[in-house]
Short mmCIF file of N, CA and C in Angstrom, two decimals:
data_model
loop_
_atom_site.label_atom_id
_atom_site.label_comp_id
_atom_site.label_asym_id
_atom_site.label_seq_id
_atom_site.Cartn_x
_atom_site.Cartn_y
_atom_site.Cartn_z
N UNK C 1 -0.28 19.69 -68.13
CA UNK C 1 -1.68 19.36 -68.32
C UNK C 1 -1.88 17.84 -68.39
N UNK C 2 -0.99 17.15 -69.12
CA UNK C 2 -1.08 15.70 -69.24
C UNK C 2 -0.92 15.04 -67.88
N UNK C 3 -0.04 15.58 -67.04
CA UNK C 3 0.19 15.02 -65.72
C UNK C 3 -1.07 15.15 -64.85
N UNK C 4 -1.74 16.25 -64.95
CA UNK C 4 -2.96 16.48 -64.17
C UNK C 4 -4.06 15.51 -64.60
N UNK C 5 -4.22 15.34 -65.90
CA UNK C 5 -5.22 14.42 -66.42
C UNK C 5 -4.89 12.99 -65.99
N UNK C 6 -3.64 12.62 -66.08
CA UNK C 6 -3.21 11.29 -65.67
C UNK C 6 -3.44 11.07 -64.18
N UNK C 7 -3.14 12.05 -63.37
CA UNK C 7 -3.35 11.96 -61.93
C UNK C 7 -4.84 11.82 -61.59
N UNK C 8 -5.68 12.58 -62.25
CA UNK C 8 -7.13 12.47 -62.04
C UNK C 8 -7.65 11.11 -62.47
N UNK C 9 -7.16 10.59 -63.57
CA UNK C 9 -7.58 9.29 -64.06
C UNK C 9 -7.19 8.19 -63.07
N UNK C 10 -5.98 8.23 -62.56
CA UNK C 10 -5.52 7.23 -61.59
C UNK C 10 -6.34 7.31 -60.31
N UNK C 11 -6.60 8.50 -59.82
CA UNK C 11 -7.39 8.63 -58.59
C UNK C 11 -8.82 8.15 -58.79
N UNK C 12 -9.37 8.36 -59.98
CA UNK C 12 -10.71 7.87 -60.27
C UNK C 12 -10.74 6.35 -60.27
N UNK C 13 -9.75 5.72 -60.87
CA UNK C 13 -9.67 4.26 -60.90
C UNK C 13 -9.53 3.71 -59.49
N UNK C 14 -8.66 4.30 -58.69
CA UNK C 14 -8.45 3.84 -57.32
C UNK C 14 -9.70 4.01 -56.47
N UNK C 15 -10.41 5.10 -56.64
CA UNK C 15 -11.63 5.30 -55.84
C UNK C 15 -12.73 4.34 -56.26
N UNK C 16 -12.78 3.96 -57.52
CA UNK C 16 -13.77 2.98 -57.98
C UNK C 16 -13.49 1.62 -57.37
N UNK C 17 -12.22 1.26 -57.23
CA UNK C 17 -11.86 -0.03 -56.66
C UNK C 17 -12.14 -0.10 -55.17
N UNK C 18 -12.11 1.01 -54.49
CA UNK C 18 -12.25 0.99 -53.04
C UNK C 18 -13.70 0.77 -52.58
N UNK C 19 -14.66 0.80 -53.47
CA UNK C 19 -16.06 0.60 -53.10
C UNK C 19 -16.39 -0.87 -52.85
N UNK C 20 -15.56 -1.79 -53.27
CA UNK C 20 -15.80 -3.21 -53.09
C UNK C 20 -15.66 -3.57 -51.62
N UNK C 21 -16.65 -4.31 -51.10
CA UNK C 21 -16.61 -4.81 -49.73
C UNK C 21 -16.60 -6.33 -49.77
N UNK C 22 -15.81 -6.95 -48.91
CA UNK C 22 -15.73 -8.40 -48.85
C UNK C 22 -16.03 -8.84 -47.42
N UNK C 23 -16.94 -9.81 -47.30
CA UNK C 23 -17.29 -10.39 -46.01
C UNK C 23 -17.01 -11.89 -46.06
N UNK C 24 -16.28 -12.41 -45.09
CA UNK C 24 -16.02 -13.84 -44.97
C UNK C 24 -16.75 -14.36 -43.73
N UNK C 25 -17.59 -15.35 -43.93
CA UNK C 25 -18.30 -16.01 -42.84
C UNK C 25 -17.71 -17.42 -42.73
N UNK C 26 -17.25 -17.79 -41.54
CA UNK C 26 -16.59 -19.08 -41.35
C UNK C 26 -17.29 -19.87 -40.27
N UNK C 27 -17.41 -21.17 -40.51
CA UNK C 27 -17.99 -22.07 -39.53
C UNK C 27 -17.31 -23.42 -39.58
N UNK C 28 -17.31 -24.11 -38.44
CA UNK C 28 -16.63 -25.39 -38.36
C UNK C 28 -17.43 -26.33 -37.48
N UNK C 29 -17.52 -27.59 -37.90
CA UNK C 29 -18.16 -28.63 -37.09
C UNK C 29 -17.13 -29.75 -36.89
N UNK C 30 -17.58 -30.88 -36.41
CA UNK C 30 -16.65 -31.99 -36.19
C UNK C 30 -15.99 -32.47 -37.48
N UNK C 31 -16.73 -32.44 -38.58
CA UNK C 31 -16.23 -33.00 -39.84
C UNK C 31 -16.08 -32.01 -40.99
N UNK C 32 -16.56 -30.79 -40.83
CA UNK C 32 -16.60 -29.85 -41.95
C UNK C 32 -16.17 -28.45 -41.55
N UNK C 33 -15.61 -27.75 -42.51
CA UNK C 33 -15.29 -26.33 -42.38
C UNK C 33 -15.90 -25.65 -43.59
N UNK C 34 -16.65 -24.56 -43.36
CA UNK C 34 -17.31 -23.84 -44.45
C UNK C 34 -16.88 -22.37 -44.39
N UNK C 35 -16.50 -21.85 -45.55
CA UNK C 35 -16.22 -20.42 -45.68
C UNK C 35 -17.15 -19.88 -46.77
N UNK C 36 -17.99 -18.93 -46.38
CA UNK C 36 -18.94 -18.29 -47.30
C UNK C 36 -18.45 -16.86 -47.50
N UNK C 37 -18.05 -16.53 -48.71
CA UNK C 37 -17.49 -15.21 -49.01
C UNK C 37 -18.47 -14.43 -49.87
N UNK C 38 -18.72 -13.19 -49.47
CA UNK C 38 -19.58 -12.29 -50.23
C UNK C 38 -18.76 -11.08 -50.62
N UNK C 39 -18.77 -10.77 -51.90
CA UNK C 39 -18.08 -9.59 -52.40
C UNK C 39 -19.13 -8.66 -53.00
N UNK C 40 -19.27 -7.49 -52.41
CA UNK C 40 -20.21 -6.50 -52.93
C UNK C 40 -19.44 -5.64 -53.91
N UNK C 41 -19.77 -5.81 -55.19
CA UNK C 41 -19.00 -5.17 -56.26
C UNK C 41 -19.42 -3.73 -56.50
N UNK C 42 -20.70 -3.47 -56.42
CA UNK C 42 -21.21 -2.11 -56.50
C UNK C 42 -22.62 -2.09 -55.93
N UNK C 43 -23.35 -1.04 -56.16
CA UNK C 43 -24.68 -0.89 -55.56
C UNK C 43 -25.71 -1.88 -56.08
N UNK C 44 -25.40 -2.59 -57.16
CA UNK C 44 -26.37 -3.51 -57.74
C UNK C 44 -25.84 -4.92 -57.98
N UNK C 45 -24.60 -5.21 -57.57
CA UNK C 45 -24.03 -6.53 -57.85
C UNK C 45 -23.34 -7.09 -56.60
N UNK C 46 -23.71 -8.32 -56.28
CA UNK C 46 -23.11 -9.05 -55.17
C UNK C 46 -22.66 -10.40 -55.73
N UNK C 47 -21.46 -10.84 -55.36
CA UNK C 47 -20.94 -12.13 -55.82
C UNK C 47 -20.63 -12.99 -54.61
N UNK C 48 -21.07 -14.26 -54.65
CA UNK C 48 -20.84 -15.17 -53.52
C UNK C 48 -19.98 -16.35 -53.94
N UNK C 49 -19.22 -16.87 -52.96
CA UNK C 49 -18.38 -18.03 -53.19
C UNK C 49 -18.42 -18.86 -51.90
N UNK C 50 -18.50 -20.18 -52.04
CA UNK C 50 -18.53 -21.06 -50.89
C UNK C 50 -17.44 -22.12 -51.04
N UNK C 51 -16.67 -22.32 -49.98
CA UNK C 51 -15.70 -23.41 -49.91
C UNK C 51 -16.12 -24.33 -48.77
N UNK C 52 -16.28 -25.59 -49.07
CA UNK C 52 -16.63 -26.60 -48.08
C UNK C 52 -15.48 -27.59 -48.03
N UNK C 53 -14.96 -27.83 -46.83
CA UNK C 53 -13.80 -28.70 -46.67
C UNK C 53 -14.10 -29.80 -45.66
N UNK C 54 -13.84 -31.03 -46.05
CA UNK C 54 -13.99 -32.17 -45.15
C UNK C 54 -12.75 -32.28 -44.29
N UNK C 55 -12.93 -32.30 -42.96
CA UNK C 55 -11.78 -32.45 -42.06
C UNK C 55 -12.02 -33.57 -41.05
N UNK C 56 -12.86 -34.53 -41.44
CA UNK C 56 -13.16 -35.67 -40.57
C UNK C 56 -12.04 -36.69 -40.57
N UNK C 57 -12.17 -37.69 -39.70
CA UNK C 57 -11.14 -38.71 -39.53
C UNK C 57 -11.31 -39.87 -40.51
N UNK C 58 -12.51 -40.08 -41.03
CA UNK C 58 -12.75 -41.18 -41.96
C UNK C 58 -12.35 -40.76 -43.37
N UNK C 59 -12.46 -41.69 -44.30
CA UNK C 59 -12.11 -41.37 -45.69
C UNK C 59 -13.05 -40.30 -46.25
N UNK C 60 -12.58 -39.59 -47.24
CA UNK C 60 -13.36 -38.53 -47.86
C UNK C 60 -14.61 -39.13 -48.49
N UNK C 61 -15.79 -38.58 -48.17
CA UNK C 61 -17.03 -39.10 -48.75
C UNK C 61 -17.04 -38.94 -50.27
N UNK C 62 -17.71 -39.89 -50.93
CA UNK C 62 -17.82 -39.81 -52.39
C UNK C 62 -18.71 -38.65 -52.83
N UNK C 63 -19.81 -38.45 -52.11
CA UNK C 63 -20.77 -37.41 -52.48
C UNK C 63 -21.38 -36.80 -51.24
N UNK C 64 -21.67 -35.50 -51.31
CA UNK C 64 -22.33 -34.80 -50.21
C UNK C 64 -23.48 -33.96 -50.75
N UNK C 65 -24.41 -33.66 -49.86
CA UNK C 65 -25.48 -32.70 -50.15
C UNK C 65 -25.25 -31.50 -49.24
N UNK C 66 -25.49 -30.32 -49.75
CA UNK C 66 -25.31 -29.12 -48.94
C UNK C 66 -26.49 -28.17 -49.14
N UNK C 67 -26.78 -27.42 -48.09
CA UNK C 67 -27.76 -26.33 -48.15
C UNK C 67 -27.12 -25.17 -47.41
N UNK C 68 -27.02 -24.02 -48.06
CA UNK C 68 -26.50 -22.80 -47.46
C UNK C 68 -27.67 -21.81 -47.41
N UNK C 69 -28.05 -21.38 -46.21
CA UNK C 69 -29.19 -20.49 -46.05
C UNK C 69 -28.75 -19.14 -45.48
N UNK C 70 -29.20 -18.07 -46.14
CA UNK C 70 -28.98 -16.70 -45.67
C UNK C 70 -30.33 -16.01 -45.57
N UNK C 71 -30.34 -14.79 -45.06
CA UNK C 71 -31.59 -14.03 -44.98
C UNK C 71 -32.15 -13.71 -46.36
N UNK C 72 -31.27 -13.64 -47.37
CA UNK C 72 -31.72 -13.25 -48.71
C UNK C 72 -31.94 -14.43 -49.65
N UNK C 73 -31.76 -15.67 -49.18
CA UNK C 73 -31.98 -16.82 -50.05
C UNK C 73 -31.15 -18.01 -49.64
N UNK C 74 -31.15 -19.01 -50.51
CA UNK C 74 -30.38 -20.21 -50.21
C UNK C 74 -29.83 -20.81 -51.50
N UNK C 75 -28.84 -21.69 -51.32
CA UNK C 75 -28.30 -22.45 -52.43
C UNK C 75 -28.12 -23.87 -51.94
N UNK C 76 -28.33 -24.82 -52.82
CA UNK C 76 -28.19 -26.21 -52.42
C UNK C 76 -27.76 -27.06 -53.60
N UNK C 77 -27.24 -28.24 -53.28
CA UNK C 77 -26.82 -29.13 -54.34
C UNK C 77 -26.26 -30.43 -53.80
N UNK C 78 -25.99 -31.33 -54.71
CA UNK C 78 -25.32 -32.60 -54.45
C UNK C 78 -24.07 -32.60 -55.32
N UNK C 79 -22.94 -32.96 -54.74
CA UNK C 79 -21.71 -32.92 -55.51
C UNK C 79 -20.65 -33.82 -54.90
N UNK C 80 -19.61 -34.05 -55.66
CA UNK C 80 -18.45 -34.82 -55.19
C UNK C 80 -17.39 -33.86 -54.68
N UNK C 81 -16.59 -34.33 -53.76
CA UNK C 81 -15.46 -33.56 -53.28
C UNK C 81 -14.24 -33.89 -54.15
N UNK C 82 -13.30 -32.95 -54.23
CA UNK C 82 -12.08 -33.28 -54.97
C UNK C 82 -11.19 -34.17 -54.10
N UNK C 83 -10.04 -34.55 -54.60
CA UNK C 83 -9.17 -35.49 -53.87
C UNK C 83 -8.59 -34.91 -52.58
N UNK C 84 -8.73 -33.61 -52.37
CA UNK C 84 -8.28 -32.97 -51.12
C UNK C 84 -9.43 -32.77 -50.14
N UNK C 85 -10.63 -33.25 -50.52
CA UNK C 85 -11.79 -33.11 -49.65
C UNK C 85 -12.44 -31.74 -49.71
N UNK C 86 -12.34 -31.07 -50.85
CA UNK C 86 -12.87 -29.71 -51.01
C UNK C 86 -13.99 -29.66 -52.04
N UNK C 87 -14.92 -28.75 -51.77
CA UNK C 87 -15.93 -28.35 -52.75
C UNK C 87 -15.79 -26.84 -52.88
N UNK C 88 -15.68 -26.35 -54.10
CA UNK C 88 -15.60 -24.91 -54.34
C UNK C 88 -16.76 -24.52 -55.23
N UNK C 89 -17.66 -23.74 -54.67
CA UNK C 89 -18.82 -23.25 -55.40
C UNK C 89 -18.60 -21.75 -55.54
N UNK C 90 -18.43 -21.27 -56.75
CA UNK C 90 -18.03 -19.88 -56.82
C UNK C 90 -18.59 -19.08 -57.94
N UNK C 91 -18.46 -17.78 -57.74
CA UNK C 91 -18.80 -16.83 -58.78
C UNK C 91 -20.28 -16.61 -58.99
N UNK C 92 -21.10 -17.00 -58.05
CA UNK C 92 -22.53 -16.78 -58.22
C UNK C 92 -22.81 -15.30 -58.02
N UNK C 93 -23.16 -14.64 -59.11
CA UNK C 93 -23.37 -13.20 -59.08
C UNK C 93 -24.87 -12.90 -59.03
N UNK C 94 -25.23 -11.94 -58.21
CA UNK C 94 -26.62 -11.56 -58.07
C UNK C 94 -26.75 -10.08 -58.37
N UNK C 95 -27.64 -9.77 -59.30
CA UNK C 95 -27.92 -8.37 -59.64
C UNK C 95 -29.31 -8.02 -59.12
N UNK C 96 -29.47 -6.78 -58.71
CA UNK C 96 -30.78 -6.34 -58.22
C UNK C 96 -30.91 -4.83 -58.39
N UNK C 97 -32.15 -4.36 -58.34
CA UNK C 97 -32.40 -2.93 -58.46
C UNK C 97 -32.34 -2.23 -57.11
N UNK C 98 -33.00 -2.81 -56.12
CA UNK C 98 -32.98 -2.25 -54.76
C UNK C 98 -32.41 -3.32 -53.84
N UNK C 99 -31.10 -3.42 -53.83
CA UNK C 99 -30.43 -4.52 -53.13
C UNK C 99 -30.47 -4.37 -51.61
N UNK C 100 -30.64 -5.50 -50.97
CA UNK C 100 -30.43 -5.62 -49.54
C UNK C 100 -29.29 -6.60 -49.39
N UNK C 101 -28.10 -6.09 -49.30
CA UNK C 101 -26.92 -6.94 -49.27
C UNK C 101 -26.72 -7.54 -47.89
N UNK C 102 -26.00 -8.62 -47.89
CA UNK C 102 -25.61 -9.28 -46.65
C UNK C 102 -24.72 -8.33 -45.85
N UNK C 103 -24.78 -8.44 -44.53
CA UNK C 103 -23.88 -7.65 -43.72
C UNK C 103 -23.15 -8.55 -42.74
N UNK C 104 -22.13 -8.01 -42.10
CA UNK C 104 -21.25 -8.84 -41.29
C UNK C 104 -21.92 -9.43 -40.06
N UNK C 105 -23.09 -8.95 -39.66
CA UNK C 105 -23.76 -9.50 -38.48
C UNK C 105 -24.79 -10.57 -38.85
N UNK C 106 -24.95 -10.86 -40.13
CA UNK C 106 -25.95 -11.84 -40.56
C UNK C 106 -25.52 -13.25 -40.17
N UNK C 107 -26.50 -14.08 -39.86
CA UNK C 107 -26.27 -15.48 -39.51
C UNK C 107 -26.50 -16.32 -40.76
N UNK C 108 -25.52 -17.16 -41.09
CA UNK C 108 -25.61 -18.04 -42.25
C UNK C 108 -25.56 -19.47 -41.76
N UNK C 109 -26.48 -20.28 -42.25
CA UNK C 109 -26.58 -21.67 -41.81
C UNK C 109 -26.17 -22.59 -42.96
N UNK C 110 -25.19 -23.46 -42.70
CA UNK C 110 -24.75 -24.46 -43.67
C UNK C 110 -25.07 -25.83 -43.12
N UNK C 111 -25.78 -26.63 -43.91
CA UNK C 111 -26.12 -28.00 -43.53
C UNK C 111 -25.49 -28.93 -44.56
N UNK C 112 -24.72 -29.90 -44.07
CA UNK C 112 -24.03 -30.84 -44.96
C UNK C 112 -24.44 -32.26 -44.57
N UNK C 113 -24.83 -33.04 -45.58
CA UNK C 113 -25.24 -34.43 -45.36
C UNK C 113 -24.38 -35.34 -46.22
N UNK C 114 -23.97 -36.49 -45.63
CA UNK C 114 -23.15 -37.47 -46.32
C UNK C 114 -23.27 -38.81 -45.61
N UNK C 115 -23.30 -39.89 -46.33
CA UNK C 115 -23.31 -41.26 -45.80
C UNK C 115 -24.26 -41.42 -44.61
N UNK C 116 -25.44 -40.84 -44.67
CA UNK C 116 -26.41 -40.96 -43.59
C UNK C 116 -26.16 -40.04 -42.40
N UNK C 117 -25.19 -39.15 -42.50
CA UNK C 117 -24.88 -38.19 -41.43
C UNK C 117 -25.28 -36.79 -41.86
N UNK C 118 -25.55 -35.92 -40.88
CA UNK C 118 -25.85 -34.51 -41.16
C UNK C 118 -25.22 -33.66 -40.08
N UNK C 119 -24.60 -32.56 -40.49
CA UNK C 119 -24.05 -31.57 -39.56
C UNK C 119 -24.39 -30.16 -40.04
N UNK C 120 -24.53 -29.27 -39.08
CA UNK C 120 -24.76 -27.85 -39.39
C UNK C 120 -23.57 -27.04 -38.94
#
């Protein structure tokens, strides 16, 4: 009896974990690489993470401005890059009652501005 209960408990845990969906959207320009990751945790929670990486030939900019636009909203800010030329914006969780989650065919636009330059 204990084995059956344990087996049912394990299968329930594994099935709960399998509902998570992860979408990675990647884009690259002359000076920047952006990875926008969306993790759909359940029917009412979506978590987003953005990594912006400078891959230009000049020195790493001191500060950049970014705007990330999706069909369901946008995020923007001004920030410094770390010593490796990275910005990590993460863990932004969104809860909703009647969610319209991002899907793999959605177009995401990232605009990055630095030292008088702008790239999408």
